[in-house]
Coordinates of C-alpha atoms and ligand atoms in Angstrom, one line a residue:
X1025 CA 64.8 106.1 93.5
X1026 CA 68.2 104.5 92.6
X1027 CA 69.3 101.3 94.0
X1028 CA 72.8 101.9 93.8
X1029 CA 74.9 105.1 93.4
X1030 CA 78.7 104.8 93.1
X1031 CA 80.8 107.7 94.0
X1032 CA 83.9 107.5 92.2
X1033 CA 85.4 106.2 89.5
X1034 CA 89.1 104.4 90.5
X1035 CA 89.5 100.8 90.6
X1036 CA 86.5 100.2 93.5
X1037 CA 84.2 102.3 91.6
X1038 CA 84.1 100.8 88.6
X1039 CA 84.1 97.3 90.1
X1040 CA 81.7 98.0 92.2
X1041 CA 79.9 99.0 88.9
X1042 CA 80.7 95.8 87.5
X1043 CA 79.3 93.6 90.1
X1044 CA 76.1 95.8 91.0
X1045 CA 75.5 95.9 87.1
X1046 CA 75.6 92.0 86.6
X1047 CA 73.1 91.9 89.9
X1048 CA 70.6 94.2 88.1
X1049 CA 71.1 96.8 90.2
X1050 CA 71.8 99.0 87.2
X1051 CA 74.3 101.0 89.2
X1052 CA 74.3 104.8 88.9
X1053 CA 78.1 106.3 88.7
X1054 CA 79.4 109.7 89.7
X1055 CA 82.7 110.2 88.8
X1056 CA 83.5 113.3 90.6
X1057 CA 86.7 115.6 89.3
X1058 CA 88.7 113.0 88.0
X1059 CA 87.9 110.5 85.9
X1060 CA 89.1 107.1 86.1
X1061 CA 91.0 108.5 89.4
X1062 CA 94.8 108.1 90.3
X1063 CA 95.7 105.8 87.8
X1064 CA 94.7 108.2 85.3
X1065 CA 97.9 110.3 86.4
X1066 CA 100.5 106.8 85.8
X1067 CA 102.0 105.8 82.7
X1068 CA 102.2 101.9 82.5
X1069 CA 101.0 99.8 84.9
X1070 CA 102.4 96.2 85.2
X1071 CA 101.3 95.0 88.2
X1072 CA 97.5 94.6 87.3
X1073 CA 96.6 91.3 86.8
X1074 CA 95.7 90.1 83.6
X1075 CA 97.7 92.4 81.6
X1076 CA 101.3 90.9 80.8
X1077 CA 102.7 93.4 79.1
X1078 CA 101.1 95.8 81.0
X1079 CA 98.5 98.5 80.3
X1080 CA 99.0 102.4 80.6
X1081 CA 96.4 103.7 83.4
X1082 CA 94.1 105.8 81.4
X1083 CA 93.7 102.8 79.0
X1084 CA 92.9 100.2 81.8
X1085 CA 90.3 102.8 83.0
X1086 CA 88.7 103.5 80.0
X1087 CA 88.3 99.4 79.8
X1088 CA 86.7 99.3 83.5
X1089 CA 84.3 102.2 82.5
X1090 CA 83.8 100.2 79.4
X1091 CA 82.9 96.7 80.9
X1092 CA 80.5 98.3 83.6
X1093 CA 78.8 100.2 81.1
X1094 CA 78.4 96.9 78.9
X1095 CA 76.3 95.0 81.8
X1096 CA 73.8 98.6 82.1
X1097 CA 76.3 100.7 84.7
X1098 CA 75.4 104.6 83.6
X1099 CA 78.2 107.2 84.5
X1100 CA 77.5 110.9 85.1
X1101 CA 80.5 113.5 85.2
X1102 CA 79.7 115.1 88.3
X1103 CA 81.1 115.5 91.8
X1104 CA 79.1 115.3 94.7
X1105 CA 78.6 117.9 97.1
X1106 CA 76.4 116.1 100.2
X1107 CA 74.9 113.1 101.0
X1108 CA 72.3 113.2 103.8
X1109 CA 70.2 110.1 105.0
X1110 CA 66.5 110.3 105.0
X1111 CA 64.2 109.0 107.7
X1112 CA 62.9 106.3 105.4
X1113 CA 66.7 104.6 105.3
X1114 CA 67.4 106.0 101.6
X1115 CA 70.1 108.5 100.9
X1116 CA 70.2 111.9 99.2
X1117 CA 73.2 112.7 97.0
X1118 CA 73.0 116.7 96.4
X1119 CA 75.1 117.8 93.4
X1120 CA 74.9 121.2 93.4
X1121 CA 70.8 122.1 92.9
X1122 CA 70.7 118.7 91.6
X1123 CA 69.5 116.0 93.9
X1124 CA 69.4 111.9 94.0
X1125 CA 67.6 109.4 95.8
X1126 CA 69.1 105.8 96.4
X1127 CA 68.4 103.1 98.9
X1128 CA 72.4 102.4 99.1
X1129 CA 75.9 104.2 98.1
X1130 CA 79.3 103.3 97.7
X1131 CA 81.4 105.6 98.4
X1132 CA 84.5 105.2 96.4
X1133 CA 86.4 108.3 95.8
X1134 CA 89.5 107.6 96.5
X1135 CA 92.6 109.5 97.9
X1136 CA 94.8 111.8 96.5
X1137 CA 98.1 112.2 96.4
X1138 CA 99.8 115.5 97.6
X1139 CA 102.2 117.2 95.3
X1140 CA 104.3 120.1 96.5
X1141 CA 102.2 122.8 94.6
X1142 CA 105.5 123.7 92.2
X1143 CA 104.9 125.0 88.7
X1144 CA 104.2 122.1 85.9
X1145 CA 104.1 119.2 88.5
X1146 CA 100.6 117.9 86.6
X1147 CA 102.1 117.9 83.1
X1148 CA 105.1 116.0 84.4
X1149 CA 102.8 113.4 86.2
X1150 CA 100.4 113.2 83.0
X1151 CA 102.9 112.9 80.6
X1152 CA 105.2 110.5 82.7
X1153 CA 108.2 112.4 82.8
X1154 CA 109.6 111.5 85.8
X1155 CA 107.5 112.7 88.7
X1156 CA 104.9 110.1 90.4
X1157 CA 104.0 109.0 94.0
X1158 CA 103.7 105.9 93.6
X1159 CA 107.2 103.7 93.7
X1160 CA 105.4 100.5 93.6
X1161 CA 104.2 101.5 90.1
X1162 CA 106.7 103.0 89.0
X1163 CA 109.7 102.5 90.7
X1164 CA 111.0 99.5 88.0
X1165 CA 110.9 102.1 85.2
X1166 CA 114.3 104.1 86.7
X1167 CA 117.0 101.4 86.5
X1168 CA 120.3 102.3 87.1
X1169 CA 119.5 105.6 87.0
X1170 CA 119.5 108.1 90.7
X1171 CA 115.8 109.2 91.6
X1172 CA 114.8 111.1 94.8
X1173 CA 112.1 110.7 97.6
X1174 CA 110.7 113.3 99.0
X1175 CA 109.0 113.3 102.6
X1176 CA 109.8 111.8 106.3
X1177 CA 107.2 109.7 106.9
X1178 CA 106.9 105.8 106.8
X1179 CA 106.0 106.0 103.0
X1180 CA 108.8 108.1 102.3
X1181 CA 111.2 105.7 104.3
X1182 CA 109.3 102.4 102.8
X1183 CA 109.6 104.0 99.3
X1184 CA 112.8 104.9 99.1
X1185 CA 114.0 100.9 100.3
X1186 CA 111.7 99.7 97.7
X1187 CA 113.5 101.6 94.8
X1188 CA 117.0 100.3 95.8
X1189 CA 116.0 97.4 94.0
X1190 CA 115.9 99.4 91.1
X1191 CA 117.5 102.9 91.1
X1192 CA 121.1 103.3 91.3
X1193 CA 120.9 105.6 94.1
X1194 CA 118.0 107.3 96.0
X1195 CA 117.8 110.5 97.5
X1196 CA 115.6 110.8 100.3
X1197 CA 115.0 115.1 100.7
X1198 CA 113.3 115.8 104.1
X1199 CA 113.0 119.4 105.0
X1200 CA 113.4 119.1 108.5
X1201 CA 116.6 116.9 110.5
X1202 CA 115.1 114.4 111.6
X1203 CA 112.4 111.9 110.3
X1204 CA 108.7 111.5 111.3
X1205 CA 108.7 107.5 110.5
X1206 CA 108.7 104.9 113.0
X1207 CA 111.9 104.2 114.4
X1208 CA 112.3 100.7 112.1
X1209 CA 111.5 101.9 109.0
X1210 CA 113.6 105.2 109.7
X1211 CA 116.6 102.9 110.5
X1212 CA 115.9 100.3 107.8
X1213 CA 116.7 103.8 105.6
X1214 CA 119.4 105.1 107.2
X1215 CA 121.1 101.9 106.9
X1216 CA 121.0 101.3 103.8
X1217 CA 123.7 102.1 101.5
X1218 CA 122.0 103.0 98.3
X1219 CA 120.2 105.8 100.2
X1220 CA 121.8 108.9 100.7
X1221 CA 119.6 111.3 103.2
X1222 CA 119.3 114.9 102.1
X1223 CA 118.1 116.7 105.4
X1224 CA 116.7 120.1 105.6
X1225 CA 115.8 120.3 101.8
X1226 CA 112.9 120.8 99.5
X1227 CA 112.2 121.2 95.8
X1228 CA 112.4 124.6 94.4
X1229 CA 111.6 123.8 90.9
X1230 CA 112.0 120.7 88.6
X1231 CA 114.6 121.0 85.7
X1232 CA 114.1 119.1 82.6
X1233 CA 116.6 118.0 79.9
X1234 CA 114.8 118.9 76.0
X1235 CA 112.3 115.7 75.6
X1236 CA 110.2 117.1 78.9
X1237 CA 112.1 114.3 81.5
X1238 CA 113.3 115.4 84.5
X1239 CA 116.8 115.8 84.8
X1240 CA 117.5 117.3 88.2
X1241 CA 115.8 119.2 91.2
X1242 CA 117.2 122.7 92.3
X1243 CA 117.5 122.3 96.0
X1244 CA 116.3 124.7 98.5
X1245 CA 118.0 124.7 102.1
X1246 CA 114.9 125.1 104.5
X1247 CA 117.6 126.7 107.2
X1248 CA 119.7 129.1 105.5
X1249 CA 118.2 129.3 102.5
X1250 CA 120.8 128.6 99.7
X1251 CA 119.9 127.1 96.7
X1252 CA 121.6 123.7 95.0
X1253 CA 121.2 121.1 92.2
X1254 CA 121.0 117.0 92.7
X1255 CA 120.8 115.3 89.8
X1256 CA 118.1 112.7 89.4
X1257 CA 115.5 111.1 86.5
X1258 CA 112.7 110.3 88.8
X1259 CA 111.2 112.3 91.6
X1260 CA 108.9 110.1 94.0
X1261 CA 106.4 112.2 96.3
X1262 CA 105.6 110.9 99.4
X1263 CA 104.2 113.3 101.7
X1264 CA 100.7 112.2 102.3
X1265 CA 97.5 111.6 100.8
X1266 CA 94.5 113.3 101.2
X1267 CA 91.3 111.2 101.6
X1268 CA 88.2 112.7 99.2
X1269 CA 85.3 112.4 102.2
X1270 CA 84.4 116.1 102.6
X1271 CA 80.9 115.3 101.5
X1272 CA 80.3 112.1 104.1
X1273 CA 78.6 114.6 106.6
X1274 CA 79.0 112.2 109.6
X1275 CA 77.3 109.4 108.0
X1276 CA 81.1 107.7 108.1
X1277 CA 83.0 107.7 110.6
X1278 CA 86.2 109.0 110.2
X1279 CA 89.8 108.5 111.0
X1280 CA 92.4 111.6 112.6
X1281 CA 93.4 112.0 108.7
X1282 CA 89.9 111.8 107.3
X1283 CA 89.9 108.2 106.0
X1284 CA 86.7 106.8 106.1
X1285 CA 86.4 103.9 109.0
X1286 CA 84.7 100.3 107.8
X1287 CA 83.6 98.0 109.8
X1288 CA 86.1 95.6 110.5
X1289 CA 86.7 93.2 107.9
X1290 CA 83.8 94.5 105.6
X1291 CA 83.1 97.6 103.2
X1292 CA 80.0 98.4 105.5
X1293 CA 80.2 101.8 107.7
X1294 CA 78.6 102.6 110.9
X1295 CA 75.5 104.0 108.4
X1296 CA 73.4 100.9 107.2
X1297 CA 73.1 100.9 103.5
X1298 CA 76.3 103.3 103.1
X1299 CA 79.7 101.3 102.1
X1300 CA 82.9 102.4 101.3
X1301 CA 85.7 101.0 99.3
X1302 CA 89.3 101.3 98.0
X1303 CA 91.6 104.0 98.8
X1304 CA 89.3 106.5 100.3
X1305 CA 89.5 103.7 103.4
X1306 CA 92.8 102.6 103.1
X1307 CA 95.7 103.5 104.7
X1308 CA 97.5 100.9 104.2
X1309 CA 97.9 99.0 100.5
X1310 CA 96.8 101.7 98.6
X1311 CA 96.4 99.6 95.4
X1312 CA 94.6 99.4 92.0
X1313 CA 93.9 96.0 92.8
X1314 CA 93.4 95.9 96.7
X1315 CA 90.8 98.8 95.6
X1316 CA 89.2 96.6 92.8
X1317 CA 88.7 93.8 95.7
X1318 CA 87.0 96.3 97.9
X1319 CA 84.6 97.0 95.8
X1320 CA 83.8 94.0 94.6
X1321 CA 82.6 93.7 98.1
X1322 CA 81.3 96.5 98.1
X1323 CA 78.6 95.7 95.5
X1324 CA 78.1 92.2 97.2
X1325 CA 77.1 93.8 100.5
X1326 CA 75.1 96.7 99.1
X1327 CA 72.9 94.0 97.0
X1328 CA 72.4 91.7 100.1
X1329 CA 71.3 95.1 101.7
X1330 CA 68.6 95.6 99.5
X1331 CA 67.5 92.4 98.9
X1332 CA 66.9 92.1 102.9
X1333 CA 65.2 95.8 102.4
X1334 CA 62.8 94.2 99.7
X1335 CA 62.2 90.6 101.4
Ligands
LIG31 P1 103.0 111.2 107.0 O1 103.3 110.3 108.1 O2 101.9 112.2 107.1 O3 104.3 111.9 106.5 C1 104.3 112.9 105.5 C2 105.8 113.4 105.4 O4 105.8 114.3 104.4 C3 106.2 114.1 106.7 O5 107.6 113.7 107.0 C4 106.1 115.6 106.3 O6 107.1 116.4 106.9 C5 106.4 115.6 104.9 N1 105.7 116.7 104.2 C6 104.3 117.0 104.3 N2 104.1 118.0 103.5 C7 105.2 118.4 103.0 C8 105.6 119.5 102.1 N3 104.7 120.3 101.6 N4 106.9 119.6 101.7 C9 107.8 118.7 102.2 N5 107.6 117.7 103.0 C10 106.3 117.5 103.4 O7 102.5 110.4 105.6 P2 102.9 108.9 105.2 O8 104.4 108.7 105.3 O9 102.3 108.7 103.8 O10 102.2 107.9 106.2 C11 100.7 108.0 106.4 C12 100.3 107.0 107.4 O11 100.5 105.6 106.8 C13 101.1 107.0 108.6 O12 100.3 106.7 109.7 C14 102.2 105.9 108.5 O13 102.7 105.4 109.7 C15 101.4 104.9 107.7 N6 102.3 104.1 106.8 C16 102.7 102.9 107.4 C17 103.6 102.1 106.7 C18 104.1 100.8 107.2 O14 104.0 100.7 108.4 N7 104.6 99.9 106.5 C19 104.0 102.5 105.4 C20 103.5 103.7 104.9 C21 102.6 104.5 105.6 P3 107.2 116.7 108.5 O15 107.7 115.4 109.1 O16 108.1 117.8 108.6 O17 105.8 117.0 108.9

């Protein structure tokens, strides 16, 4: 019987890891498909604390999994498929004919950003050559130069503000006419200057100048379907995440999008012993360091679980 299995390996995960390690727990970790998680996919991140000159995000991963694994953490590449509580109060993670027994889990698997589908979009994130959804992390490394948003939503809307501080213009492409945001953010958009809206549009393919970087997007009309090209060195998705909770099985409660709902102000969930942390229940901040807090917490609740479980 485990005391402590993390699912997920981002930011929450591996602190989590840290925390639960240090507390003897010795913390089993399952990293699922990817990795280290979305900040595997950035380039340089500057706005982790600690780092001055910045660290690129498979680096500052590799040092999480690193510092977790110092203090007795153990990481296993696998992704889960289930986990099912038993009638004694421990859980049952199944991977595949695999199965594990723990008294409490972290759930920490993050969300994932949605990409369009288009040919070569993962090389271009992985290799940082112009295409990322995140503007807060990368949004101060296109100055001066025009960069495009794509979506309609608040993000979108928030995004494409954000990177007037930097950009020289920004191109928000929405493929219908009108935008899904709230009507402040929509306006706070419209209104500014440095953002010119590109309305019934979406990216038909990515062109890239001879060292890999974007360049420009070709341009495909959603209503008459004609075909153009906007030049621009960064391309910023925004149109949605998807929350990785298809192996909750009711244990969580979980929002209209499929974010997992906490109990207010803590990492707990409606399932005692079952916690979850970071991006997978976050809607809102969606940050390496916001996620590093949550599970922080995480780890703190999950030991004064089973410290009550053994008094
Ligand atoms: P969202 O509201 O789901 O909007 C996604 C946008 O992407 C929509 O405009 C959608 O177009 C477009 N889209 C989806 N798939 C597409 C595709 N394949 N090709 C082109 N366009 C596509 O997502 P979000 O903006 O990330 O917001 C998520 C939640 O967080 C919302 O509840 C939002 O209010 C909240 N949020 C709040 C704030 C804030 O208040 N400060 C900031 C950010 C997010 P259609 O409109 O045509 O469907």
């Amino acid at each position: 019987m485990e005391k402590v299995v993390i699912i997920g390996t981002g930011p929450a995960g591996y602190t989590a890891a840290i925390y639960a390690a240090r507390a003897d727990l010795s913390p089993l970790i399952l990293t699922g498909a990817q990795p280290g998680g979305q900040l595997t996919t950035t380039t340089d991140v500057e706005n982790f604390p600690g780092f001055p000159d910045g660290i690129m995000g498979p680096d500052l991963m590799v040092k999480m999994q690193q510092q977790a694994e110092k203090f007795g953490a153990r990481v296993d590449y696998k992704k889960v498929d289930l986990i099912e509580k038993n009638d004694d109060g421990s859980f049952t993670i199944t991977i595949g004919s695999e199965k594990i027994l723990s008294q409490t889990v972290i759930i920490s698997s993050g969300a994932s950003a949605r990409y369009l589908g288009l040919e070569g979009e993962e090389d271009l994130v992985k290799g940082g050559h112009g295409l990322t959804a995140c503007a807060t992390c990368d949004g101060a490394f296109y100055r001066d130069v025009p960069v495009c948003v794509i979506g309609g939503g608040d993000s979108a809307c928030e995004e494409a503000d954000f990177l007037t501080k930097f950009a020289s213009k920004v191109y928000l492409i929405h493929r219908r006419d009108e935008l899904r945001a709230s009507k402040i953010m929509a306006k706070r958009a419209i209104n500014n200057d440095k953002i010119e809206m590109v309305w019934n549009a979406t990216i038909a393919e990515y062109i890239q100048a001879e060292n890999g970087n974007i360049r420009a997007v070709k341009l495909e009309n959603t209503v008459d379907g004609s075909f153009s090209e906007l030049a621009v060195e960064g391309v910023f998705m925004a149109i949605g995440h998807t929350p990785n909770t298809q192996f909750v099985n009711g244990l969580v409660d979980l929002d209209e999008s499929g974010y997992a709902i906490q109990v207010p102000g803590r990492t707990a969930t409606k399932t005692p012993g079952l916690f979850a942390a970071g991006d997978v229940a976050d809607t809102f901040y969606r940050q390496g360091i916001t996620a590093a807090g949550q599970g922080c917490a995480a780890a703190l609740e999950a030991e004064k679980y089973i410290a009550e479980l053994e008094a």
